[in-house]
Tab-separated table of C-alpha atoms in Angstrom:
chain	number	residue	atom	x	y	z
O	1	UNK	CA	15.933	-7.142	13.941
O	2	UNK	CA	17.549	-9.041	11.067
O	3	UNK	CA	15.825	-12.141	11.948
O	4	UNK	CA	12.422	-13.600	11.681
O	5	UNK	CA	10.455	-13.905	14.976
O	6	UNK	CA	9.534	-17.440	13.933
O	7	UNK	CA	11.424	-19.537	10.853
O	8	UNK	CA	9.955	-18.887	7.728
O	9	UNK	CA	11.229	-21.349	4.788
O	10	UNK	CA	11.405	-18.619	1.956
O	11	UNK	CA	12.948	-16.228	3.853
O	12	UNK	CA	15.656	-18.884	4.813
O	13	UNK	CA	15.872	-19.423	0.928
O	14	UNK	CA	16.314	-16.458	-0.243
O	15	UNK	CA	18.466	-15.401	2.801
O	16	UNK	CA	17.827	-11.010	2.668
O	17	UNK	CA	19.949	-8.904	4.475
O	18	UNK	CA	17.055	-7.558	6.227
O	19	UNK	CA	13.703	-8.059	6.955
O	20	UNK	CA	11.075	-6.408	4.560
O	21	UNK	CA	10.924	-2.650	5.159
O	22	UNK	CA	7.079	-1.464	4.447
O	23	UNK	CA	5.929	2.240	4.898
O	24	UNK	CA	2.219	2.546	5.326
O	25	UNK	CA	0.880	6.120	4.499
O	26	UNK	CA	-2.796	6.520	5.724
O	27	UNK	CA	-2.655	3.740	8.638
O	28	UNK	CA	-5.661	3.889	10.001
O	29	UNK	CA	-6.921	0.292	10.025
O	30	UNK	CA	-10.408	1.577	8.920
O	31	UNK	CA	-11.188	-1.459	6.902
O	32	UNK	CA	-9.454	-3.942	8.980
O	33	UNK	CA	-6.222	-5.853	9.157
O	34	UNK	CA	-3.159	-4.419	6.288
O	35	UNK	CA	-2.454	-6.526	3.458
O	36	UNK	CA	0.919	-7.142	5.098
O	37	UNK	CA	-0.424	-8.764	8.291
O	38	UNK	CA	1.106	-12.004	7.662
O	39	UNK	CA	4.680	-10.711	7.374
O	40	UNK	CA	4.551	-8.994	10.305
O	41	UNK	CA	2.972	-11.325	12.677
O	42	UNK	CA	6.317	-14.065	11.521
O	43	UNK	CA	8.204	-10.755	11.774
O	44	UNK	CA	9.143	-10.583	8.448
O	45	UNK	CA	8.890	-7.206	8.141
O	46	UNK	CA	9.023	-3.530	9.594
O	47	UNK	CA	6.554	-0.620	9.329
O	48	UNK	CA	6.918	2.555	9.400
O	49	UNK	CA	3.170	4.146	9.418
O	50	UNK	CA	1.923	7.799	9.157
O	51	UNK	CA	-1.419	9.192	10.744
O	52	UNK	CA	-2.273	12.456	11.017
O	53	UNK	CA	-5.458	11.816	12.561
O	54	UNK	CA	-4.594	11.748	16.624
O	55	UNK	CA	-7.415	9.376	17.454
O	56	UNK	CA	-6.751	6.656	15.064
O	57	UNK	CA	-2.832	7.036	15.824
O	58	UNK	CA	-3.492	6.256	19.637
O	59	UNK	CA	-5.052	3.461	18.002
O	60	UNK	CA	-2.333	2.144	16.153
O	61	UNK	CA	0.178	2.966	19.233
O	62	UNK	CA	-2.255	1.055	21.590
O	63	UNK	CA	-1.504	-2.021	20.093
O	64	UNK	CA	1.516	-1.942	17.518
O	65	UNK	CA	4.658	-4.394	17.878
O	66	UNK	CA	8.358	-3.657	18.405
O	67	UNK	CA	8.524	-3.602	14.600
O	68	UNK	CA	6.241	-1.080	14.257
O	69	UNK	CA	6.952	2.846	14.743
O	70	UNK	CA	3.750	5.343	13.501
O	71	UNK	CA	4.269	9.119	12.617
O	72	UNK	CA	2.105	11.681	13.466
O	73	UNK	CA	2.925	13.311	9.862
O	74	UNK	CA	0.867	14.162	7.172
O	75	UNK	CA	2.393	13.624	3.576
O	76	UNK	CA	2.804	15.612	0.728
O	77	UNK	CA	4.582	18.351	-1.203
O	78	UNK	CA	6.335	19.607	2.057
O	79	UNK	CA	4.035	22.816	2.171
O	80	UNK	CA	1.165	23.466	4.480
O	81	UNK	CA	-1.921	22.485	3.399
O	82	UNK	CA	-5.854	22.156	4.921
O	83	UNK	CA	-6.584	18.470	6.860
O	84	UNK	CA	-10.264	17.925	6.469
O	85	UNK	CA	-11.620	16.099	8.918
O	86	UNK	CA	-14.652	14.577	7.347
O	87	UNK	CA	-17.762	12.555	9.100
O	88	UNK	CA	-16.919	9.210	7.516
O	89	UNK	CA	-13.003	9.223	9.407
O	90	UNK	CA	-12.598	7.192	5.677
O	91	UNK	CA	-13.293	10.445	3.756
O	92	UNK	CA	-10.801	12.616	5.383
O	93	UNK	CA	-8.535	14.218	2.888
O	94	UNK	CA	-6.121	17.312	2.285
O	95	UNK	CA	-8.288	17.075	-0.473
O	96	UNK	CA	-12.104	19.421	-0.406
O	97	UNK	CA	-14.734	17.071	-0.744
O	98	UNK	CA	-16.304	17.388	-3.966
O	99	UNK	CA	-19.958	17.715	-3.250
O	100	UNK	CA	-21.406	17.293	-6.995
O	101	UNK	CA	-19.163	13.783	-7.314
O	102	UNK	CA	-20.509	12.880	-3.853
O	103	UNK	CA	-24.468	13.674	-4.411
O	104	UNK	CA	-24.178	11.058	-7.199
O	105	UNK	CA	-24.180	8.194	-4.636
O	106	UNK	CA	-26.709	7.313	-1.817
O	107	UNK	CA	-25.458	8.971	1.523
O	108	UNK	CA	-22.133	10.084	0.397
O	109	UNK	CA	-22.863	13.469	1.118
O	110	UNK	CA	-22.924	13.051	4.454
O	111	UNK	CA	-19.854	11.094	4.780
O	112	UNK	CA	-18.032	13.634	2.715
O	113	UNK	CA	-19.513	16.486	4.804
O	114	UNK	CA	-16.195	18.012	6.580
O	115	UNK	CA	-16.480	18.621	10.292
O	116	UNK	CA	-13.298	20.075	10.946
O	117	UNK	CA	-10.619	21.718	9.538
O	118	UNK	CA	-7.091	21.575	10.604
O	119	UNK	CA	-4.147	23.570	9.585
O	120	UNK	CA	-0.667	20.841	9.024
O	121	UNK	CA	2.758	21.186	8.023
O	122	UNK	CA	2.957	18.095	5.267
O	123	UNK	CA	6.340	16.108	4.745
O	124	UNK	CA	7.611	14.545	1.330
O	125	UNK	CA	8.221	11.141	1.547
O	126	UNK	CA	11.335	11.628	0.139
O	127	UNK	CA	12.398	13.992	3.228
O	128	UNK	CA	11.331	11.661	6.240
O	129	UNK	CA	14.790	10.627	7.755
O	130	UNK	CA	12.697	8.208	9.882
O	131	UNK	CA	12.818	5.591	6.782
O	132	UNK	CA	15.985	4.177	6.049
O	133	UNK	CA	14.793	1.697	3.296
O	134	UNK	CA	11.428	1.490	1.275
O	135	UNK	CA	10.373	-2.475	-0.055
O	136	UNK	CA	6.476	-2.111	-0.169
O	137	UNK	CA	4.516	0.966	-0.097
O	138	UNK	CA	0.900	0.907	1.032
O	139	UNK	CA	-1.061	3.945	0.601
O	140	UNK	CA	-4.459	5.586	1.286
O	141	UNK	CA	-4.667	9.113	1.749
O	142	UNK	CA	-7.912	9.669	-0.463
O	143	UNK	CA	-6.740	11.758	-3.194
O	144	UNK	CA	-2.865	12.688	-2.291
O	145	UNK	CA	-1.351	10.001	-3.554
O	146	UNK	CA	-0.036	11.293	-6.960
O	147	UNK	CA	1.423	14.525	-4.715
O	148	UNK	CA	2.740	11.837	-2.471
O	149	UNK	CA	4.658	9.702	-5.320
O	150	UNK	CA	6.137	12.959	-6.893
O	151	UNK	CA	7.187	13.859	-3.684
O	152	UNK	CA	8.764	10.637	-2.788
O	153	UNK	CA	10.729	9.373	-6.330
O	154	UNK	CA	14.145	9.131	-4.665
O	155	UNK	CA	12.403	6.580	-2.225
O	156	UNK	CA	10.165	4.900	-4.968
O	157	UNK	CA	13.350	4.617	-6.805
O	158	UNK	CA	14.573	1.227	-4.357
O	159	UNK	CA	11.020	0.017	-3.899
O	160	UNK	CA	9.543	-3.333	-5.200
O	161	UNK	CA	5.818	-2.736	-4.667
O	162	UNK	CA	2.907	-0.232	-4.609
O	163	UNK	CA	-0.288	-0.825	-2.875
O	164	UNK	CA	-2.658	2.579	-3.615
O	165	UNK	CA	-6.151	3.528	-3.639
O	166	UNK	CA	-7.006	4.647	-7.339
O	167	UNK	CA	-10.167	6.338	-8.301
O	168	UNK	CA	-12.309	6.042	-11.166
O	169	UNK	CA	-14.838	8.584	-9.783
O	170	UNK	CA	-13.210	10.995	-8.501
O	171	UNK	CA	-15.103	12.441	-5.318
O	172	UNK	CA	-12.689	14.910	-4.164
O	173	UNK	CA	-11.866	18.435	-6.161
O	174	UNK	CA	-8.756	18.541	-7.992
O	175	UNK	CA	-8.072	15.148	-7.431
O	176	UNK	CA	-6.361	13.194	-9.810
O	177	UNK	CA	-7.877	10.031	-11.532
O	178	UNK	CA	-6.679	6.345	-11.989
O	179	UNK	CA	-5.014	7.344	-15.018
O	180	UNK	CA	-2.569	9.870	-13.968
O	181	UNK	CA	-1.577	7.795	-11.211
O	182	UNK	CA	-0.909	4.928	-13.408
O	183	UNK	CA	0.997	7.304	-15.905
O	184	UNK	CA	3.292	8.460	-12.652
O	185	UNK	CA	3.878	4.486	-11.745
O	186	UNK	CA	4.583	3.476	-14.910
O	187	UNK	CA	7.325	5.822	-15.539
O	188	UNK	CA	8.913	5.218	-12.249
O	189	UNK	CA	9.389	1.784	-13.456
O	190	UNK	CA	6.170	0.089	-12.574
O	191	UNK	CA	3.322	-2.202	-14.068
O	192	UNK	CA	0.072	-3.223	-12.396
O	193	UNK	CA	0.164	-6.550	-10.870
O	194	UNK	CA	-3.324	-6.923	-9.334
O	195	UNK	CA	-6.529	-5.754	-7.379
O	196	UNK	CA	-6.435	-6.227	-4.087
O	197	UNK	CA	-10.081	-4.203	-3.607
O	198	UNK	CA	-12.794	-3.379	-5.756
O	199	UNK	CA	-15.152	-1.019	-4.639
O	200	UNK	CA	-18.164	-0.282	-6.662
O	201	UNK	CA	-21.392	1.498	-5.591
O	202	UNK	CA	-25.177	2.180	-6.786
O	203	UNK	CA	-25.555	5.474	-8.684
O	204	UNK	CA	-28.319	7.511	-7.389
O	205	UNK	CA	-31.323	8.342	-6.718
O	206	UNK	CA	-31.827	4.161	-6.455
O	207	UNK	CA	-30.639	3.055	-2.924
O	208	UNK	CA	-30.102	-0.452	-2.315
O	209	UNK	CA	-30.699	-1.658	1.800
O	210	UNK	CA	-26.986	-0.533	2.313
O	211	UNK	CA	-25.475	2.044	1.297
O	212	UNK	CA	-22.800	-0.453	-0.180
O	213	UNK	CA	-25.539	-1.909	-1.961
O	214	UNK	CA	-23.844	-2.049	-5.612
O	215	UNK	CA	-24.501	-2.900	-9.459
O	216	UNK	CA	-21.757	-2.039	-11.900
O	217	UNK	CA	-20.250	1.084	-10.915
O	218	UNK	CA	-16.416	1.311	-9.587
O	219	UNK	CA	-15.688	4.321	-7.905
O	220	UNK	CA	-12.304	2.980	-6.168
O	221	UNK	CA	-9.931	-0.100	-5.800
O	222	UNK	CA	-7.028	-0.740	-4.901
O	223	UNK	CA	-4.205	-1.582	-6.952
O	224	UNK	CA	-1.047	-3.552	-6.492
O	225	UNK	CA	1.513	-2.200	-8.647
O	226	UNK	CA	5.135	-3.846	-8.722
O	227	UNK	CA	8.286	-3.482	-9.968
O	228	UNK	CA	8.380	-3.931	-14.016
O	229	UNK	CA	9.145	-7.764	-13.549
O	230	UNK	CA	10.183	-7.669	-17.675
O	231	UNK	CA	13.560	-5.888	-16.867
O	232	UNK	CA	14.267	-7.720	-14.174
O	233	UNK	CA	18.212	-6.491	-14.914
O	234	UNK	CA	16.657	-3.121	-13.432
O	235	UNK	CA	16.398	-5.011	-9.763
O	236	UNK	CA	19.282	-5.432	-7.899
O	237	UNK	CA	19.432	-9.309	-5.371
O	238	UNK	CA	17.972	-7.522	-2.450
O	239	UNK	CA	15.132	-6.447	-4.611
O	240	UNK	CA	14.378	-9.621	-6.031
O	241	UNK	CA	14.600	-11.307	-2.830
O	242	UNK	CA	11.984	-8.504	-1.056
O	243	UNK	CA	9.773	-8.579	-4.114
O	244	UNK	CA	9.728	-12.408	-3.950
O	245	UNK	CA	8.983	-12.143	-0.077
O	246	UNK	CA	6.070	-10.069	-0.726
O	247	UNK	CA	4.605	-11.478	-3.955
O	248	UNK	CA	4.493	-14.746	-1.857
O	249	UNK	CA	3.235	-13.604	1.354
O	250	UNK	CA	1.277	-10.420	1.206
O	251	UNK	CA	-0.614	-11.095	-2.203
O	252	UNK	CA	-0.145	-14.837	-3.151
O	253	UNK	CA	1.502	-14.888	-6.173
O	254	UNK	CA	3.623	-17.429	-6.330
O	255	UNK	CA	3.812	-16.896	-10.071
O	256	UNK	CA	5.816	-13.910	-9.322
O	257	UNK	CA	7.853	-14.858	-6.329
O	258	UNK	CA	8.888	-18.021	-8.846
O	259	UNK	CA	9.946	-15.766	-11.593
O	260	UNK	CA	12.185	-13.934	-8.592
O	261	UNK	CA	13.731	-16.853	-7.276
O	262	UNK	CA	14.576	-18.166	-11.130
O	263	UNK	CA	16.344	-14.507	-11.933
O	264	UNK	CA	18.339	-15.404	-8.357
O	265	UNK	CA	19.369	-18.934	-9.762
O	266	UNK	CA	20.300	-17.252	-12.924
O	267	UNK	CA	22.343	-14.723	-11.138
O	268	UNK	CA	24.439	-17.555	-9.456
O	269	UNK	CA	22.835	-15.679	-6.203
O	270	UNK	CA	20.887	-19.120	-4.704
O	271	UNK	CA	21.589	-22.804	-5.494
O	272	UNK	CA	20.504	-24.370	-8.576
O	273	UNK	CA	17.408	-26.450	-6.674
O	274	UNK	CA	15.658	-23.189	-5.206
O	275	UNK	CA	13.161	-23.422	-8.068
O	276	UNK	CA	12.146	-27.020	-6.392
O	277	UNK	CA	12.519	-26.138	-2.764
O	278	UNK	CA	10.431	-22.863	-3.734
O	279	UNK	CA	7.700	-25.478	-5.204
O	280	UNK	CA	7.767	-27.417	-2.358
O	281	UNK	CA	7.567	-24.100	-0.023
O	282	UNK	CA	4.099	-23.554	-1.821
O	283	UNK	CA	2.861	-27.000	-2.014
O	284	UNK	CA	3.222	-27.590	1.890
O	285	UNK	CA	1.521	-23.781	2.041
O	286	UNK	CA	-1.145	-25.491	0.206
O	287	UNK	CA	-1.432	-28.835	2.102
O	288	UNK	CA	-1.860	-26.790	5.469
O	289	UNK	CA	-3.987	-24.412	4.387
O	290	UNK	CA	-6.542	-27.336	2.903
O	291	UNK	CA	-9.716	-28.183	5.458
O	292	UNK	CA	-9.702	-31.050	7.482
O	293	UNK	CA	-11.845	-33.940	5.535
């Protein structure tokens, strides 16, 4: 699987080895397609997912491609821990719902209110022989993920982009907060890129017609983190050329994928015009995506 299932003109620039590897911790699809749909419907990519929840990994197995391959692991510091199965599937965590945090938001409660608990034998990241390269790492495993990232630093150590759930409230006990996980990222040789989610909520007792009914308040978001882009010495080609793919396909900046390709041209690695074929890449991207009239 080293080529594209349909021809893609910036993966024929930049020419990787391979296609994208992605490992998706926390697959359940619960708020619809992944961010890296794209790539892997022109087969730009393989995933390796982990659910630990059975029903939502016959889900994923039900209808997954050839280049996709889902785990029934749980991850973590490689001890056994306590899977809480909560009534909102969203809400289920090795983490114990915090019920204080929760009553401070219409209904959460409930969806935090655990329904079963299950004993599981969690796997660090950096232990799971079924990955044999790490490009983007998408993760939501509400609350784990700093225990995940500790855990999986030898991986981390090859990989061009982070997409994680970060709290700002956090509803869970013992759960670390935005800040820690950006402390983590950052010294693994990361920098925030962008949000790819905001989600805010209405503070109690006022209760809008939804319970997603907001104001001001973020509670969660997700956030893109990539590959310190300032030391771009630190990336080797195959980086650069992953990161570019990414940048450029999963999140849209072309700003980024640009500043890829120009290290590349720099590095003797791709012709002296990729900056203009790159430009034109985007520009027909742009023409076809334009409505009709």
């Amino acid at each position: 699987m080293n080529a594209p299932l349909r021809r893609d003109p910036l993966f024929d620039l930049l020419a990787p080895k391979r296609p994208t590897r992605i490992v998706d911790v926390g697959a359940n699809p619960i708020d619809g397609d992944p961010p890296y749909k794209r790539m892997l419907d022109l087969g730009l990519c393989t995933v390796v997912g982990f659910e630990p929840q059975p029903d939502a990994l016959a889900r994923l197995n039900a209808v997954k491609t050839d280049r996709e391959f889902y785990l029934p692991y749980a991850l973590g510091s490689g001890r056994r821990a306590t899977l809480r199965i909560c009534h909102a599937p969203g809400m289920t965590s090795l983490l114990e719902p915090d019920r204080t945090a929760l009553s401070h938001f219409p209904l959460f409660v409930e969806f935090g209110r655990v329904v079963e608990e299950r004993t599981v034998e969690t796997r660090r990241l950096d232990d799971v022989a079924e990955i044999d390269h790490l490009d983007l790492l998408k993760i939501d495993v509400q609350g784990s993920e700093l225990e995940i990232f500790r855990n999986g630093r030898r991986r981390l150590a090859k990989a061009v982009a982070i997409h994680t759930e970060v709290s700002f409230v956090t509803l869970y006990k013992k759960q670390p907060g935005f800040g820690e996980i950006d402390v983590e990222l950052r010294k693994s040789g990361f920098v925030p890129h962008g949000f790819a989610a905001i989600k805010k909520r209405m503070i109690g007792p006022m209760m809008g017609a939804s319970p997603y009914d907001a104001f001001n308040q973020v509670v969660e978001a997700d956030l893109v983190y990539v590959r310190d882009f300032t030391a771009p010495d630190a990336m080797d080609d195959e980086q650069l050329a992953h990161l570019a793919l990414v940048a450029h396909h999963v999140y849209g900046s072309f700003d980024l994928a640009m500043n890829c390709i120009h290290h590349l041209v720099a590095r003797g690695r791709l012709a002296a015009d990729a900056r203009d074929r790159y430009v034109a890449i985007v520009r027909a991207g742009a023409i076809a995506a334009a409505p009709a009239g």
